[in-house]
Backbone as a printed PyTorch tensor [residue, N CA C, xyz], in Angstrom:
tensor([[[82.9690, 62.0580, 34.3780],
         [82.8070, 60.6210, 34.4570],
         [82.5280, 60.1080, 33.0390]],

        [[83.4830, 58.6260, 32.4170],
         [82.9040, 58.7070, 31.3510],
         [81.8440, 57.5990, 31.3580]],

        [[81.3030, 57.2910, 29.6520],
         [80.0640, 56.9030, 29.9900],
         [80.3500, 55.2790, 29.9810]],

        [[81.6260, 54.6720, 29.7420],
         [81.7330, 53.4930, 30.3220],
         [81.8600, 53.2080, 31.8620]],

        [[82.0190, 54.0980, 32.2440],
         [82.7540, 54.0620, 34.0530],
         [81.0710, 54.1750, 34.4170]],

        [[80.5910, 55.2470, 34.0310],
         [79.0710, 55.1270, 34.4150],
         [78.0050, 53.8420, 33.9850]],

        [[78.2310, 53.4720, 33.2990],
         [77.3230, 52.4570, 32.7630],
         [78.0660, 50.6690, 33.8280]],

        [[79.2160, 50.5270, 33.8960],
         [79.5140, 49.7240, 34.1770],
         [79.1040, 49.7830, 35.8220]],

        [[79.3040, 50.9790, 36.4330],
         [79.1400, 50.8890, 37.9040],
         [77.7100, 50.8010, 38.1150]],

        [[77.0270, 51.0500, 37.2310],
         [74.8880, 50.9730, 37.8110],
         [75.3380, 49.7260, 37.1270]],

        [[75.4910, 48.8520, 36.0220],
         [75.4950, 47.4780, 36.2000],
         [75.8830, 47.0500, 37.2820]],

        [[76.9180, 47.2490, 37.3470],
         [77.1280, 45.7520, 38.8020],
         [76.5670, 46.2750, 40.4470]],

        [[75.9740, 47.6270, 40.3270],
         [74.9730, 47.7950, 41.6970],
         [73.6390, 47.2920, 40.8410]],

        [[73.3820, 47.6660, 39.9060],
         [72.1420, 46.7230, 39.6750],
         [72.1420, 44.7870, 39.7790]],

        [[73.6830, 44.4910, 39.5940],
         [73.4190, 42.8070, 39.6800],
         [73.5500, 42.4900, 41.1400]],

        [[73.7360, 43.6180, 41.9900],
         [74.1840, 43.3900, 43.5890],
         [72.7440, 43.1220, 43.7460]],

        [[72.0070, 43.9870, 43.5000],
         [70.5340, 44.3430, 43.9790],
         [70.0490, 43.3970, 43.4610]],

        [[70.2740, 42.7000, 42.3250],
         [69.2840, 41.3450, 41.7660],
         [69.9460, 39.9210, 42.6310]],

        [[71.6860, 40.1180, 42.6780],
         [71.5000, 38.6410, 43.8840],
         [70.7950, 38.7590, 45.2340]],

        [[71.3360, 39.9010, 45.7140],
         [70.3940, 40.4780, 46.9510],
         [68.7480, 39.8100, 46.7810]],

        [[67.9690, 40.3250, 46.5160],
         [66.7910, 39.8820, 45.7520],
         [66.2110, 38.3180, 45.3720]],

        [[67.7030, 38.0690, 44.9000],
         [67.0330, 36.8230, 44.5400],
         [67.2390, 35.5180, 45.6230]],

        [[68.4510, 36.2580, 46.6340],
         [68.5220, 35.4160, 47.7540],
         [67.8470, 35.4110, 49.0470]],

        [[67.4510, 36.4430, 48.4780],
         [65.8060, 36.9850, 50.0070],
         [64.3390, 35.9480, 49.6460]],

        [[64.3620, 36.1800, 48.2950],
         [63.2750, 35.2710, 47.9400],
         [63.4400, 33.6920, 47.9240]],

        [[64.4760, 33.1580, 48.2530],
         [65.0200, 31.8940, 48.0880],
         [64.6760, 31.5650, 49.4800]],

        [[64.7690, 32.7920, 50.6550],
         [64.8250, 32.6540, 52.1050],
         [63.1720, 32.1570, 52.0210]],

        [[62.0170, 33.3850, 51.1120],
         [60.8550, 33.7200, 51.9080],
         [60.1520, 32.4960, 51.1370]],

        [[60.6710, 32.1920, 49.7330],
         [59.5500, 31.1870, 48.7570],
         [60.4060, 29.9770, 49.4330]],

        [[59.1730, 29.1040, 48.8930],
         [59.7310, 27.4490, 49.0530],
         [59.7980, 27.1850, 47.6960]],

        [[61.3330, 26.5650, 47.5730],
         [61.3780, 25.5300, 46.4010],
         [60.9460, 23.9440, 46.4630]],

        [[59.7720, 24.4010, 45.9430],
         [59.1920, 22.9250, 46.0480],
         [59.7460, 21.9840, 44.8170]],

        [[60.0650, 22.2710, 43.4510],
         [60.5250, 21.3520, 42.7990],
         [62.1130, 21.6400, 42.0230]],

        [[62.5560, 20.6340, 41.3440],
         [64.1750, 20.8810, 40.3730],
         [64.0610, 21.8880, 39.9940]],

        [[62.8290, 22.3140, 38.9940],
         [63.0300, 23.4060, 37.8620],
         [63.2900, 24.9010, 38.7870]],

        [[62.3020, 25.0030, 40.4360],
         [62.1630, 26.2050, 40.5240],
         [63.8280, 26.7570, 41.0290]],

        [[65.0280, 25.4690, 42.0670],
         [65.5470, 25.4470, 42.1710],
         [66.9400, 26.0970, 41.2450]],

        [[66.5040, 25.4040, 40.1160],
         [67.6600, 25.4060, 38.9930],
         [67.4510, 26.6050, 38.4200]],

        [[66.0340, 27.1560, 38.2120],
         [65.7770, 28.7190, 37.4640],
         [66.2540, 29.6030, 38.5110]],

        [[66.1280, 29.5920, 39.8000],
         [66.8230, 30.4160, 40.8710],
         [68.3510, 30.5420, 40.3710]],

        [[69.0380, 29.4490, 40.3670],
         [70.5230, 28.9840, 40.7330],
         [70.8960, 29.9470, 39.1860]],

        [[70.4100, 29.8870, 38.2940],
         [70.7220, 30.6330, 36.5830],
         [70.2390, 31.9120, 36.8810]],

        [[69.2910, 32.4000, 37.9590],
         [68.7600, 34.1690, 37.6690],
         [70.2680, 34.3440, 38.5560]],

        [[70.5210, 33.4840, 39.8440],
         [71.7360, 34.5600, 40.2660],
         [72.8830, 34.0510, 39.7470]],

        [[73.4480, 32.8570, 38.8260],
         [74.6290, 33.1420, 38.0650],
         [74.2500, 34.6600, 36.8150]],

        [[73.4160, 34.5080, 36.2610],
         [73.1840, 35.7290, 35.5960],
         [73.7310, 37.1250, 35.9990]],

        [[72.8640, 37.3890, 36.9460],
         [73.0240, 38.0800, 38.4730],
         [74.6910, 38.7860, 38.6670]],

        [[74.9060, 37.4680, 38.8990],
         [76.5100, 37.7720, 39.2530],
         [77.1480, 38.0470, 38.2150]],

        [[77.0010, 37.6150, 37.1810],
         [77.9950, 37.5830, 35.9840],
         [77.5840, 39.2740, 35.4380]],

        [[76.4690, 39.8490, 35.4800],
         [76.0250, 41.0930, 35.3250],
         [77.3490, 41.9970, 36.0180]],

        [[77.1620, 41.7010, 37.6950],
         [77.7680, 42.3690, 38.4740],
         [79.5830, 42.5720, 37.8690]],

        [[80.0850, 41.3810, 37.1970],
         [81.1510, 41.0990, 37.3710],
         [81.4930, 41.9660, 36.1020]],

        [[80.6860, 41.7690, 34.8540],
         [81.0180, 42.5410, 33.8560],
         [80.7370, 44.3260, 34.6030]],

        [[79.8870, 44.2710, 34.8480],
         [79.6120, 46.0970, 35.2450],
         [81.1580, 46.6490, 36.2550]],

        [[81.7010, 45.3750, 36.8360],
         [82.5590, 45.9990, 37.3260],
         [84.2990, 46.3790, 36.9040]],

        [[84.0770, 44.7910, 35.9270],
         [85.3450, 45.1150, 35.0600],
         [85.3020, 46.7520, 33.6270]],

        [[83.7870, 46.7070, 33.0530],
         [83.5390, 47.8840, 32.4430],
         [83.5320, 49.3440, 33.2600]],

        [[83.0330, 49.5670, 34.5810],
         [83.6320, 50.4000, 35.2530],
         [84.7130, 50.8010, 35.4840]],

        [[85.8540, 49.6050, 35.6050],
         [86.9260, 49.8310, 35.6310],
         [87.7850, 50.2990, 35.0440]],

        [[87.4060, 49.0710, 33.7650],
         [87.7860, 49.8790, 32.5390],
         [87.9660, 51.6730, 31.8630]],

        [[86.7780, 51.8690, 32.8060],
         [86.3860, 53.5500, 32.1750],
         [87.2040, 54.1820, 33.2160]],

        [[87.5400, 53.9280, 34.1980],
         [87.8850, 54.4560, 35.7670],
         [89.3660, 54.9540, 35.1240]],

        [[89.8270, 53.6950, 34.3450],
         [91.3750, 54.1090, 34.2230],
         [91.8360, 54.6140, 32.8320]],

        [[90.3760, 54.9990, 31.9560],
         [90.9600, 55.7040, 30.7910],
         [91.5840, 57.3470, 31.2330]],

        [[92.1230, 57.7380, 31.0040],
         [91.9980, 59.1630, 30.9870],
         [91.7480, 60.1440, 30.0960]],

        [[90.8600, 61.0720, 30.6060],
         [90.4900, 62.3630, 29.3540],
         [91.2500, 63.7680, 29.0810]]])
């Protein structure tokens, strides 16, 4: 396995596990004001955008060959 294929695939299971996460807590907390709303809405674009790179860099490594 190389170490882009590895690094890219624990990124984007690690950004699964942070939207996961951050949409459980969205269920259990109350957003009581804009800011807490809007800092939510940026941890899971973050989140996702993590996931999305870990998966194109996985990929990336998936189809080099050694």
């Amino acid at each position: 396995m190389s170490t882009l294929k590895f690094f890219g695939f624990c990124a984007a299971a690690t950004g699964a596990i942070l939207v996961q996460l951050a949409l459980v807590s969205a269920v259990i907390l109350p957003m009581d004001t804009v800011e807490a709303r809007r800092g939510l809405g940026q941890f899971i674009q973050a989140s996702l955008a993590l996931t999305a790179l870990g998966v194109a860099g996985g990929a990336v490594g998936a189809s080099q060959r050694s």
